[in-house]
Short mmCIF file of C-alpha atoms in Angstrom, two decimals:
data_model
loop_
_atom_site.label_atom_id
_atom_site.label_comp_id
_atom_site.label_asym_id
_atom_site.label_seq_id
_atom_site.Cartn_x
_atom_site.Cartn_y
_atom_site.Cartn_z
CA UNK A 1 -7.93 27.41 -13.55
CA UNK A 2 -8.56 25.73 -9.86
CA UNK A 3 -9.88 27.99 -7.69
CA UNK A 4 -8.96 27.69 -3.90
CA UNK A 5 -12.29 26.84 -3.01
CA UNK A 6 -11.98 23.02 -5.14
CA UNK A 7 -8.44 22.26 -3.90
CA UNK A 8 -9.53 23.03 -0.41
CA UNK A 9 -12.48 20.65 -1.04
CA UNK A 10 -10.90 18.13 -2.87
CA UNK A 11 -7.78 18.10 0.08
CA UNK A 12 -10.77 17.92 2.80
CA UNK A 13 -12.03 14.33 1.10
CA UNK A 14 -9.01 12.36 2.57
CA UNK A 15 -11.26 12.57 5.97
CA UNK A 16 -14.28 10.64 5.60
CA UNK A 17 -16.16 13.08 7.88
CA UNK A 18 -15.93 15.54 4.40
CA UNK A 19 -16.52 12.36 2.21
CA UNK A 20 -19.99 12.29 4.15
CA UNK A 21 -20.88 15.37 4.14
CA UNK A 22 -20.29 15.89 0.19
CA UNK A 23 -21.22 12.86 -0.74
CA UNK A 24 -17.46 13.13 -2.65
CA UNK A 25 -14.81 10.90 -3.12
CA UNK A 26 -12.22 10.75 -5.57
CA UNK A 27 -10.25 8.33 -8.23
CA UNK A 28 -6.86 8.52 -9.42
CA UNK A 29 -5.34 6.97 -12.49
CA UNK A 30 -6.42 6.40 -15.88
CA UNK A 31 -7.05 3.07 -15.59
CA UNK A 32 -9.37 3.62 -12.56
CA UNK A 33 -10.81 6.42 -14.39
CA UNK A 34 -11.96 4.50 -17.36
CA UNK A 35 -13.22 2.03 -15.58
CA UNK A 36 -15.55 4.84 -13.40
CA UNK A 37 -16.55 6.35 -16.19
CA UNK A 38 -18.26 3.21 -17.35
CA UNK A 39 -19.73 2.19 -14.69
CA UNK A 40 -22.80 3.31 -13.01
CA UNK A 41 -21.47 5.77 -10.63
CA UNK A 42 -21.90 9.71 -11.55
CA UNK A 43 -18.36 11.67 -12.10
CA UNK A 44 -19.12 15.52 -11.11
CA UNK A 45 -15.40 16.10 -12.35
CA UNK A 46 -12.35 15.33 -13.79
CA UNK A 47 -9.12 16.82 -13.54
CA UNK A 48 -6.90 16.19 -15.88
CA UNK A 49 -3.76 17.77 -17.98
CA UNK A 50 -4.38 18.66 -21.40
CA UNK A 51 -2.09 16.19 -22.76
CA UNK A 52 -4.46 13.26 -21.19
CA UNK A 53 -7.70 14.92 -22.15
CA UNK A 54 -6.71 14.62 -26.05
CA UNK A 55 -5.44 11.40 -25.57
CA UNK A 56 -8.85 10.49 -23.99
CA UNK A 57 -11.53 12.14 -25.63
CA UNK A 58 -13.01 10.41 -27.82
CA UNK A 59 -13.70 7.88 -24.10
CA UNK A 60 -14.99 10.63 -22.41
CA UNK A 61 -18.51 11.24 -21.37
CA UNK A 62 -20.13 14.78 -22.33
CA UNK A 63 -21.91 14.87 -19.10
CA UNK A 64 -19.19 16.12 -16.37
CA UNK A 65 -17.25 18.61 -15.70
CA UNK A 66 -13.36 19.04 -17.18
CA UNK A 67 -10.87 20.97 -15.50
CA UNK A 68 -7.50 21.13 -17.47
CA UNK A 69 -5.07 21.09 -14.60
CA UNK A 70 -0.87 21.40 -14.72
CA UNK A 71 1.22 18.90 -12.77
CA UNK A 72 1.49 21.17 -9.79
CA UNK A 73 -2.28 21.58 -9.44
CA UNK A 74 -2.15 17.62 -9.64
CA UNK A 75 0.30 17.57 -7.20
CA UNK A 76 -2.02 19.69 -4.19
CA UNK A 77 -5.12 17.52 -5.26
CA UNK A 78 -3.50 13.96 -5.50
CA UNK A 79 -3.09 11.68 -2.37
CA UNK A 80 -0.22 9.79 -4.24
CA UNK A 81 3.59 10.54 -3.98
CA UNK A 82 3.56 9.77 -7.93
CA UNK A 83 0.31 11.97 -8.67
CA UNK A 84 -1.40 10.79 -12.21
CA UNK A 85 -2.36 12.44 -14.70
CA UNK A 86 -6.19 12.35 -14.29
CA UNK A 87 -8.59 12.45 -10.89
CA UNK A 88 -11.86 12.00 -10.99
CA UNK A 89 -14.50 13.39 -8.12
CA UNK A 90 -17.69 11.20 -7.93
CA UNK A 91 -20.54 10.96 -6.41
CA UNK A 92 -20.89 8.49 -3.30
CA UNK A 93 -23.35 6.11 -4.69
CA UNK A 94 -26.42 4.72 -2.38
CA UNK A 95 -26.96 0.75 -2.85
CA UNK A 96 -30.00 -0.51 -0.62
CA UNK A 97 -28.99 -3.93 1.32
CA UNK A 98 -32.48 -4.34 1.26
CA UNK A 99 -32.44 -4.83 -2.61
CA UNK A 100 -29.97 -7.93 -1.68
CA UNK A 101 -30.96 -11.79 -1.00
CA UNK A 102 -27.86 -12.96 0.72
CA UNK A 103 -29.65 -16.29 1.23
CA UNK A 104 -28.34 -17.13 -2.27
CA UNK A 105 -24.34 -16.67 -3.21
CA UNK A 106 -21.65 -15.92 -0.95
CA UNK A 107 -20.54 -12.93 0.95
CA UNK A 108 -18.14 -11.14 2.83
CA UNK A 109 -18.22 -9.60 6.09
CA UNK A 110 -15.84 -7.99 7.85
CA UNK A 111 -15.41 -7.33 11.83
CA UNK A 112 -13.45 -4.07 11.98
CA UNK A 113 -10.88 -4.83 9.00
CA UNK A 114 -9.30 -1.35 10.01
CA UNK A 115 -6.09 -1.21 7.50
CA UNK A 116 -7.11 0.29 4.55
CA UNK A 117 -4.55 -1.73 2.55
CA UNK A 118 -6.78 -5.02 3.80
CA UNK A 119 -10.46 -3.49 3.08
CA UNK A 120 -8.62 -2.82 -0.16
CA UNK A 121 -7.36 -6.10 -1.27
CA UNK A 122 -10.21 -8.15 -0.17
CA UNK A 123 -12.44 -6.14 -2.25
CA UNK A 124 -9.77 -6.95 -4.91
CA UNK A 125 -10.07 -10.45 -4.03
CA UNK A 126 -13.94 -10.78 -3.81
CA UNK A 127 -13.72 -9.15 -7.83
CA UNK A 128 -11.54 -12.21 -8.29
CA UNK A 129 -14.04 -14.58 -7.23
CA UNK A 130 -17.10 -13.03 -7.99
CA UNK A 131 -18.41 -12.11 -4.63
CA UNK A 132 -20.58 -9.45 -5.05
CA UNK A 133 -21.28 -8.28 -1.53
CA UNK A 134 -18.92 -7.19 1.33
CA UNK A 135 -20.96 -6.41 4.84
CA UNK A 136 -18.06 -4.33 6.92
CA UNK A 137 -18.72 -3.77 10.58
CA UNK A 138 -19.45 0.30 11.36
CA UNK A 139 -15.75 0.46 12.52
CA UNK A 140 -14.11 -0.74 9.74
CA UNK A 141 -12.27 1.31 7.06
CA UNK A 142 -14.24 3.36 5.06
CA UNK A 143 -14.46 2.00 1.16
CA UNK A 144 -14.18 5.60 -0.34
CA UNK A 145 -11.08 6.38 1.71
CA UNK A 146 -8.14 7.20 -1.27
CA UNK A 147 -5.39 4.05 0.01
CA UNK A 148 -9.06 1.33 0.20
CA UNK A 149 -10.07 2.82 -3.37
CA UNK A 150 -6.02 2.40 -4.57
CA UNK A 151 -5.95 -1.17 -3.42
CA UNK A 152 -8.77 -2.54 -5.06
CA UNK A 153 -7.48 -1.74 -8.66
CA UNK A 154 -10.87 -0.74 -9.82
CA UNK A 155 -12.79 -3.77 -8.26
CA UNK A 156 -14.62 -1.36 -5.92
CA UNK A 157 -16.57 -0.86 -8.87
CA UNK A 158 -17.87 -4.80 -9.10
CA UNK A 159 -18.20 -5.10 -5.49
CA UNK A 160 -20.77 -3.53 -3.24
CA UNK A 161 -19.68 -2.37 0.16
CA UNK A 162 -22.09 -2.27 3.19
CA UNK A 163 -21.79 -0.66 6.59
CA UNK A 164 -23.87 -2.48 9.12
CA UNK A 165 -24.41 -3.50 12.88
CA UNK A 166 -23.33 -6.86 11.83
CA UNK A 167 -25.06 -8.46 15.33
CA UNK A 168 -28.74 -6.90 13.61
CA UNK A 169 -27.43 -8.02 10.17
CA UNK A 170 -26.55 -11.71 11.25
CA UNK A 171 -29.96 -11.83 13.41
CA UNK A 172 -31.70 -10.92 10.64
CA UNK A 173 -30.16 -13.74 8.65
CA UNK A 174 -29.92 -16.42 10.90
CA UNK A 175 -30.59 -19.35 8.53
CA UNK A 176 -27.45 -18.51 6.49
CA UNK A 177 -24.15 -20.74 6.48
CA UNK A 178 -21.74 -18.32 8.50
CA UNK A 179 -18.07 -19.57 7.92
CA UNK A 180 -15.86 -17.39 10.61
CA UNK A 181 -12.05 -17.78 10.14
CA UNK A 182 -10.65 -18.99 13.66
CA UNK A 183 -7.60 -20.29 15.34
CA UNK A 184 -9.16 -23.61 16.62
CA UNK A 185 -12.01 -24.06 14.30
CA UNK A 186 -12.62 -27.17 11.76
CA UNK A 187 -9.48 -27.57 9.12
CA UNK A 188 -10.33 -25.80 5.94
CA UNK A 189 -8.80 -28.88 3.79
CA UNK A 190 -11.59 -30.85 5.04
CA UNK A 191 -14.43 -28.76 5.16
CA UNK A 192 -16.80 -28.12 1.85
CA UNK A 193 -17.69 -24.89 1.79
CA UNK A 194 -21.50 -24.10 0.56
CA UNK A 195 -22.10 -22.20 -2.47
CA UNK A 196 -24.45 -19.78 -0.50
CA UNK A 197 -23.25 -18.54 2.79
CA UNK A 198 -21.08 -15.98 4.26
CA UNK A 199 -17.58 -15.51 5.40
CA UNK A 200 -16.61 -13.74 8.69
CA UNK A 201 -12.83 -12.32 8.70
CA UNK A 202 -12.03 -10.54 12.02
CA UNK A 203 -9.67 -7.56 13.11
CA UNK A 204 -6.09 -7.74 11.89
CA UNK A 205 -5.14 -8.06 15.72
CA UNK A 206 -7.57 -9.46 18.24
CA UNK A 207 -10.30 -11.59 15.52
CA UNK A 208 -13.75 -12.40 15.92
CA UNK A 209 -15.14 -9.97 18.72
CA UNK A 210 -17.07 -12.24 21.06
CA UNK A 211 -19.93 -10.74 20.11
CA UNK A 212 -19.84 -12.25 16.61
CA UNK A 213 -18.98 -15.28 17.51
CA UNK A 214 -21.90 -16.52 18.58
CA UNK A 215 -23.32 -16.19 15.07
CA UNK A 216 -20.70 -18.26 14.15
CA UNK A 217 -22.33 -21.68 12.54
CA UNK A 218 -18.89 -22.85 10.62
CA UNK A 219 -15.48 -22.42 12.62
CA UNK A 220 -13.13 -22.85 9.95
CA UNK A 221 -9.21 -22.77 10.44
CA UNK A 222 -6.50 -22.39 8.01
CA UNK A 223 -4.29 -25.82 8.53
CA UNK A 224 -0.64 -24.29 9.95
CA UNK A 225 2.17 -25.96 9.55
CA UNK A 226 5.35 -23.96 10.39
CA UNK A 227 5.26 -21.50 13.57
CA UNK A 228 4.38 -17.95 12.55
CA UNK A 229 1.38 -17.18 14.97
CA UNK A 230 -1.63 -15.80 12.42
CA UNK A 231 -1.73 -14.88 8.85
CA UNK A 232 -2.51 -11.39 7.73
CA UNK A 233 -6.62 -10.83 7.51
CA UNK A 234 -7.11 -10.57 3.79
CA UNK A 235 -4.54 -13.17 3.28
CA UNK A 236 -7.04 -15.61 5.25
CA UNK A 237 -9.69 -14.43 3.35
CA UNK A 238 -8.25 -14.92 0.15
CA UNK A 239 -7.48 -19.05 1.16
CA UNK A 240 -10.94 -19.34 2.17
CA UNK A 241 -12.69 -17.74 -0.99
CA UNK A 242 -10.50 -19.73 -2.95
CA UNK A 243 -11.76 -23.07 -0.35
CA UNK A 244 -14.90 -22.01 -1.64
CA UNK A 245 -14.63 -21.90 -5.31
CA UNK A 246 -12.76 -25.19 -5.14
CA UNK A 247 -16.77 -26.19 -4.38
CA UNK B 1 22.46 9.13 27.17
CA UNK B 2 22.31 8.53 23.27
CA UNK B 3 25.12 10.18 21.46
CA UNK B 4 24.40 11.88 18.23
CA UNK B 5 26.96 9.61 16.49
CA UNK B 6 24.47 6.81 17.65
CA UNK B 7 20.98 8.69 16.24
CA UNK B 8 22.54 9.23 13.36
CA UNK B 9 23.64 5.66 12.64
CA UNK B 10 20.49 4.32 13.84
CA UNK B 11 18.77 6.74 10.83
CA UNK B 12 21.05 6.04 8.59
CA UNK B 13 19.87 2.11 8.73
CA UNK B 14 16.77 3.69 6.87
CA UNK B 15 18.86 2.71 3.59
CA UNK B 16 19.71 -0.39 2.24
CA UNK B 17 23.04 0.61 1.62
CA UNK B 18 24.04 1.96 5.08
CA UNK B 19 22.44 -1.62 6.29
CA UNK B 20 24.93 -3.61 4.16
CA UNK B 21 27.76 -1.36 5.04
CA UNK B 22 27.26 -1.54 8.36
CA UNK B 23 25.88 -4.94 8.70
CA UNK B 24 23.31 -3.90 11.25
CA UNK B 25 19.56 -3.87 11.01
CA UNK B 26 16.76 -2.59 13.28
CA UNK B 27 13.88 -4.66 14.90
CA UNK B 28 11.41 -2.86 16.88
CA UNK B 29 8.82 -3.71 19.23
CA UNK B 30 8.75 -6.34 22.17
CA UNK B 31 7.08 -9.38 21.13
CA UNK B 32 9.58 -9.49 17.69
CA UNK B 33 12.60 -7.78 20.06
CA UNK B 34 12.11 -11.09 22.57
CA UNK B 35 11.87 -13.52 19.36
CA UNK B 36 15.13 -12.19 18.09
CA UNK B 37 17.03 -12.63 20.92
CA UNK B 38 16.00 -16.17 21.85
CA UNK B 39 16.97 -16.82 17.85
CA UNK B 40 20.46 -17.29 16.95
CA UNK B 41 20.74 -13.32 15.54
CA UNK B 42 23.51 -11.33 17.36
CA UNK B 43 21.89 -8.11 18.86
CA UNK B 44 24.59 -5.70 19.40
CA UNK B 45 22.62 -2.66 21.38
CA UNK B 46 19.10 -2.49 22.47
CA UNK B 47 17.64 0.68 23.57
CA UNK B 48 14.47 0.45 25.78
CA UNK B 49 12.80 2.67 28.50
CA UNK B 50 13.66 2.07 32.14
CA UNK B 51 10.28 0.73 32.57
CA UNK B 52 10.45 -1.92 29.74
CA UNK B 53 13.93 -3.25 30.82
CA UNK B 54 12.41 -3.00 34.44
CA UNK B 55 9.62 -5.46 32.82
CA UNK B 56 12.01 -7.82 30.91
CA UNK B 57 15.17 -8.16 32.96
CA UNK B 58 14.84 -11.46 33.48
CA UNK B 59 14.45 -12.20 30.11
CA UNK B 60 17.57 -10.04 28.68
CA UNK B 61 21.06 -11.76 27.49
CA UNK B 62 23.26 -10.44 28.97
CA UNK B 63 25.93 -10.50 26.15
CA UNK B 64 24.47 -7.23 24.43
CA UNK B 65 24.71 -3.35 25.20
CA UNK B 66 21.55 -1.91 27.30
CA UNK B 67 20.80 1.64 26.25
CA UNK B 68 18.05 3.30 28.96
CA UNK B 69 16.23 5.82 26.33
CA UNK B 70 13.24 8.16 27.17
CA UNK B 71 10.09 8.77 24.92
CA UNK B 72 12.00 11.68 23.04
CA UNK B 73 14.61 9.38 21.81
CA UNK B 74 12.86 6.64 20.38
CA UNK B 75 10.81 9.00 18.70
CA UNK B 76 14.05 9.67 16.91
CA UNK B 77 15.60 6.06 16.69
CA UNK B 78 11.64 4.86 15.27
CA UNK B 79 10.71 3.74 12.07
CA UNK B 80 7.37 3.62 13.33
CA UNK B 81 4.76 6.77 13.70
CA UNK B 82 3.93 5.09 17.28
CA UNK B 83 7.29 4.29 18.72
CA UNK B 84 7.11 0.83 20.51
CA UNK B 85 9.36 0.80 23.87
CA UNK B 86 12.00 -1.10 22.49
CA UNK B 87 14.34 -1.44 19.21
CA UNK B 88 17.04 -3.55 18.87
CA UNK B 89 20.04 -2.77 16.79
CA UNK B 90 21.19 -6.31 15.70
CA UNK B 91 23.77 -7.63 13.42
CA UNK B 92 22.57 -9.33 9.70
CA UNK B 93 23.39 -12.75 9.60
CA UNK B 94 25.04 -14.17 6.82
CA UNK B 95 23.17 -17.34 5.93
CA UNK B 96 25.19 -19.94 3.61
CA UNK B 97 22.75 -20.88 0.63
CA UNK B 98 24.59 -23.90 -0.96
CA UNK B 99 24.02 -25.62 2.60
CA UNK B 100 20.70 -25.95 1.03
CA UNK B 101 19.59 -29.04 -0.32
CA UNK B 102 16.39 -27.00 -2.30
CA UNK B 103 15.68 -30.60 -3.90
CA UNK B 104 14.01 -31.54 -0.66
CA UNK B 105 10.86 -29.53 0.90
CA UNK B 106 9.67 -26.42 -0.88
CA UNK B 107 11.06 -23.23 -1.28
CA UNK B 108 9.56 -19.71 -2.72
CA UNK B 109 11.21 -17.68 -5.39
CA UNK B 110 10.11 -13.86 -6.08
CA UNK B 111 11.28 -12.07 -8.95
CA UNK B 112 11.27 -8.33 -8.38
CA UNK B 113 8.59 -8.40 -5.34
CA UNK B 114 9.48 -4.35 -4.98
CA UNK B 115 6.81 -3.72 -2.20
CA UNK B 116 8.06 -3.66 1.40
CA UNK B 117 4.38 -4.94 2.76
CA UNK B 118 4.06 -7.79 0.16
CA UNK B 119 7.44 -9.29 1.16
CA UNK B 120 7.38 -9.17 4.84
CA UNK B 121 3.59 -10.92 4.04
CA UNK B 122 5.21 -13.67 2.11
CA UNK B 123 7.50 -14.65 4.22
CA UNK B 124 4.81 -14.37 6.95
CA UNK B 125 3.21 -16.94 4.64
CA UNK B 126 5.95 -18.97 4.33
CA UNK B 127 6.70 -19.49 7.77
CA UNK B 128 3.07 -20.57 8.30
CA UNK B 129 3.51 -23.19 5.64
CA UNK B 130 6.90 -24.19 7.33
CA UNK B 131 8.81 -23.25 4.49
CA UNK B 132 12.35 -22.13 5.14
CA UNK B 133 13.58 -20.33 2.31
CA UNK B 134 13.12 -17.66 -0.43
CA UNK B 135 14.86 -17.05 -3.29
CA UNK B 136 14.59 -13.28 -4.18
CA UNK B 137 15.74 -11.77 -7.04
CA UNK B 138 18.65 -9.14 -6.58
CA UNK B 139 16.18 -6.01 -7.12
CA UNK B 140 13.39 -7.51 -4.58
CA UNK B 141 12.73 -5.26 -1.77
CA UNK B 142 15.27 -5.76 1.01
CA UNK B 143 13.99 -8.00 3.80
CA UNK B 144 16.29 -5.61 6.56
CA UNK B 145 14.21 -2.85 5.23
CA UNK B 146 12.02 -1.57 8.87
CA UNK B 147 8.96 -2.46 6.65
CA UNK B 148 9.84 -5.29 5.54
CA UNK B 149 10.55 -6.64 8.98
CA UNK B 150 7.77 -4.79 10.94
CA UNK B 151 5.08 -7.27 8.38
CA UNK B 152 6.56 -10.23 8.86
CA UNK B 153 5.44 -10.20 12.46
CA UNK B 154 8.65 -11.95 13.67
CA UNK B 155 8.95 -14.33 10.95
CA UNK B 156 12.14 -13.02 9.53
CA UNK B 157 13.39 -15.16 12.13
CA UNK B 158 12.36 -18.62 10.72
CA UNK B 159 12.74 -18.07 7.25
CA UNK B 160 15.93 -17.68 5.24
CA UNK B 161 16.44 -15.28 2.57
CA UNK B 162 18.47 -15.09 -0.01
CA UNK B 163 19.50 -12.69 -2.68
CA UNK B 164 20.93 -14.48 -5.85
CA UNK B 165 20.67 -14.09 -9.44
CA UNK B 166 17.73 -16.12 -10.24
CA UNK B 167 18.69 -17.31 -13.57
CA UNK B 168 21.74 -18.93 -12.87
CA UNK B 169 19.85 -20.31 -9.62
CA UNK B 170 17.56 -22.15 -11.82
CA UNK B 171 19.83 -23.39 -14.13
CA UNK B 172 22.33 -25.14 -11.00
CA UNK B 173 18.69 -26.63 -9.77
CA UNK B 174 17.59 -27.65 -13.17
CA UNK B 175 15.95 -31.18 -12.26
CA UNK B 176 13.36 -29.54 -9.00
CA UNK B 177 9.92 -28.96 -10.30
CA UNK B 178 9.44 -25.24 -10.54
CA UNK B 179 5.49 -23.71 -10.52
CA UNK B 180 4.82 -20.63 -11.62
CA UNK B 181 2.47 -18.06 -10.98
CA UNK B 182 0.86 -17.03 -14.18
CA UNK B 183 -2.65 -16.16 -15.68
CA UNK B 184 -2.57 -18.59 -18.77
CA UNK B 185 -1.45 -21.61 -16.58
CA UNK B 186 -3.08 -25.04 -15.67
CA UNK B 187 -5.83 -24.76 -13.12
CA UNK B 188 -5.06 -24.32 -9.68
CA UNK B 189 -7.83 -26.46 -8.14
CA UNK B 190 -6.73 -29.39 -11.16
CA UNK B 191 -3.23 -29.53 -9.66
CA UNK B 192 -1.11 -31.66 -7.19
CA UNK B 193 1.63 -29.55 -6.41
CA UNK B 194 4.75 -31.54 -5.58
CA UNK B 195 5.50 -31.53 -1.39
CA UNK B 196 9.43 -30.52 -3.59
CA UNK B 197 9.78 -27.72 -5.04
CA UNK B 198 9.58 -24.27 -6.26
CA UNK B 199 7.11 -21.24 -6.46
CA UNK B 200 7.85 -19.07 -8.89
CA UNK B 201 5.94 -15.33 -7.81
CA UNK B 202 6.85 -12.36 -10.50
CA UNK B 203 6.73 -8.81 -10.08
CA UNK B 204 3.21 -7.10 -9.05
CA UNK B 205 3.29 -5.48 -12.40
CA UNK B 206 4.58 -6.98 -14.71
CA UNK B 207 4.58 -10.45 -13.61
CA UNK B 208 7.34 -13.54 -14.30
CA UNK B 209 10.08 -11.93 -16.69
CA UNK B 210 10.54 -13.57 -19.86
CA UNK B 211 13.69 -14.64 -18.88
CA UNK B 212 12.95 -16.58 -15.94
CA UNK B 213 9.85 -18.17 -17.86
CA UNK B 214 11.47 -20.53 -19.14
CA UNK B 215 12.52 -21.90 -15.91
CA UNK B 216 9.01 -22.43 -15.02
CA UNK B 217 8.05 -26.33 -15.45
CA UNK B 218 4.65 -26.26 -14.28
CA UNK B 219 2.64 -22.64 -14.97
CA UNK B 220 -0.32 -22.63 -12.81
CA UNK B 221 -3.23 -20.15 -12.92
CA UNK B 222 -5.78 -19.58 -9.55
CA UNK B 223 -9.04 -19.89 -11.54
CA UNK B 224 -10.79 -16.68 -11.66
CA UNK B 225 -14.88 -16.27 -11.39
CA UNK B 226 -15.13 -12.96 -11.23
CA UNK B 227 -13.37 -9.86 -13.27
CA UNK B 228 -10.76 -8.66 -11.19
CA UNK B 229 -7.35 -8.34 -13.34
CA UNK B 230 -5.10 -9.85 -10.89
CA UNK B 231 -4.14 -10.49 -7.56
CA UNK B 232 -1.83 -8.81 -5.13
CA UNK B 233 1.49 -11.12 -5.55
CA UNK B 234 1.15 -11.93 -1.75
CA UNK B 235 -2.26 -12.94 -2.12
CA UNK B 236 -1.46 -15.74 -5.02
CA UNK B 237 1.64 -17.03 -3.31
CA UNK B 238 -0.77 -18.00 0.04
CA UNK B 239 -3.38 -19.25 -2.19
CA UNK B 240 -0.46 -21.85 -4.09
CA UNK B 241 0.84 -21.93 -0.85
CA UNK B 242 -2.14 -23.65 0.25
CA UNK B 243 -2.59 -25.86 -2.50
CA UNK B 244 0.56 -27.22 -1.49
CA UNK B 245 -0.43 -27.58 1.78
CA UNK B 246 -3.48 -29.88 0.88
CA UNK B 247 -0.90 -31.85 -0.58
#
C-alpha cells in the first residue's frame, strides 16, 4: 500500500529543485526499467502491478525495494498520460568530469539546449554514435527531468551528462578541436571532422552566446538549400555527428 | 468584440475533423502570421491586439477581416500556453498533386509519422533542403494540426503536403528510385543518393510497413557506432536528407 508520504515525494521529483535535494529521479516503462536495472545506477524502488512483477521476476534484482501498486496508484505517480506498468525511483548517480580525458574522442556540449524534448534526443543521438560525453551549459535542461529521461529511450544510461561553466570548461581545454554549429561558418560537406574534438550546439532560439564563441576553433555550417531560416538544435546536431562518423 | 459563435469555432479547429469541415486552420504568432499572408494562403480573419495591428498596419492586406482582441481573448482563441499577439484564422488550400512531376527533384514520403513535433520538424527539414513535397500516409498526423504548424516555424508555407494512399502512390510512380529508411539497409555513408527521388520514413515504432516495403528500391541504413536502438524518425530523415544534399 502507498502511503501519502511516497506519492507526495515521488509527485515533488517532476521539479528538479526536489530531484536535488533527494538525490531521486524516476523511470517509466519496462523497457527503460530493464535497461536501469542493469546498469550501474542504484534503484531504491520499483513500483509496479502485480501482474508485471510475475512477469518480471525472475529479471529482477533482490536488492530494492517492491511496491505492488494498482493502476490508479500508477496513475498519481506517473508523469505520462498513458502511465506504464512499472516506475522505477533511482538514485542520481555522481560521475567525476575529472575522471574524463576529452582530449581523446568526441563530445557534446550544449549552450542552454532548454527543451527537454532536444536534451532528450541528442542524448539519443550521441548513444547512436557512440559519444560518450555530453557537457550542458548550467542553464540547460536538467537530464533527470521525466520528458529528457522519456526522449532518450534508455540512452541516458550510455551517455554521461555534465553540468558545467562551459567558458571554465573550454579554458581548461583549450587545445581541443571545438566544432560550433553556425549560420555563416565553413560548409559541413567540405570540412573533415577530427576524430577527437568537441561539438558546440547552441540555444534552440538565439545560438552560440557570444561568450562561447570565442572558443570557437571550427565554424561549421549546415549547407541550406531551400529557405526555411534554421533547423531545429538536435536536428543540427544529429547532421554533424553523423559529418563526423563519415571520418 | 469576439462573439461566442466565433470562440467556439476558433476551439473547435483543435480537431482535425472540424478543420476539414470547415476548411479553416489557425496560425499563430507574428513572424509565421506575416509569412502567411505574403504566401498565396487566403486568411479569412485575423485577430490581434490594438497594439500589434498599431505595429503592422502597413504591412496588413487589406482583403481580410481585422478582429481588435485583448489579452483575455487570445488566451481563449490560443493553442499556445503563452498566447502570441496575433492568430490568423486562414483558409486550407487545396493543392493539386498530379500537377506534380515527382520524377524530377526529390520528394519525402512518411508512413504513419503520428507525432505532431516530428512532422512539423520534417517538413522544417524539407524546406531547408528545398524540397517541395511530402507524401504522407492517410493516418500521419495532420499538418493543420496547431502543433504541427507551430514546429515547422513557417515552413508549412513552402512545402506541399499531401495525403494519399501510399501504396497506390508508389505503384502510379513505379520507375522513381525510392530509399528507404531501414536498419538492415546499405550504408548510409557508401551511398549516392539520386538528386530524383524518394525517401521513404516509417512510423516511429514500428517502422516501414510491410506493405509499403516492397516499394522501397534502395533500403539504406545510417551506420550506427554506438548502442542506441533507433533514431527519432525526424532525426534519420535530416541525416538522408543530407546525404542527398552532398549529392
Amino acid at each position: 500500500m502507498l502511503t501519502k508520504v511516497t506519492i507526495k515525494l515521488i509527485q515533488s521529483l517532476k521539479d528538479k529543485k526536489n530531484r536535488q535535494l533527494h538525490g531521486l529521479f524516476l523511470v517509466e516503462g519496462t523497457k527503460a526499467v530493464m535497461e536501469l536495472l542493469a546498469s550501474k545506477i542504484v534503484v531504491k524502488t520499483l513500483f509496479a502491478t502485480g501482474e508485471w512483477i510475475s512477469l518480471h521476476k525472475v529479471l529482477l534484482k533482490d536488492n530494492c525495494e517492491l511496491e505492488i501498486v494498482n493502476e490508479k496508484e500508477l496513475k498519481q505517480l506517473s508523469n505520462q498520460v498513458t502511465p506504464q506498468p512499472v516506475i522505477a525511483l533511482a538514485f542520481i548517480p555522481n560521475y567525476d568530469i575529472t575522471e574524463i580525458d576529452f582530449s581523446k574522442g568526441f563530445s557534446i556540449a550544449l549552450d542552454e539546449i532548454q527543451d527537454p524534448g532536444n536534451l532528450g534526443t541528442i542524448i539519443r543521438i550521441a548513444d547512436w554514435y557512440g559519444i560518450k560525453n555530453i557537457i550542458c551549459s548550467k542553464n540547460c535542461a536538467d537530464v533527470y527531468n521525466p520528458k529528457v529521461i522519456q526522449s532518450t529511450m534508455g540512452s541516458f544510461l550510455r551517455v554521461n551528462v555534465f553540468y558545467e561553466n562551459l567558458s571554465a570548461f573550454f579554458s581548461a581545454h583549450n587545445k581541443i578541436p571545438v566544432y560550433g554549429a553556425l549560420m555563416n561558418g565553413k560548409n559541413l560537406h567540405q570540412t573533415k571532422i577530427n576524430s577527437d574534438g568537441i561539438l558546440l550546439i547552441g540555444n534552440e532560439g538565439s545560438g552560440i552566446s557570444d561568450e562561447l564563441l570565442t572558443f570557437v576553433t571550427h565554424p561549421i555550417t549546415i549547407p541550406k538549400i531551400g529557405e526555411a531560416e534554421s533547423l531545429n538544435a538536435s536536428i543540427a546536431a544529429a547532421i554533424i555527428c553523423d559529418a563526423w562518423a563519415r571520418g
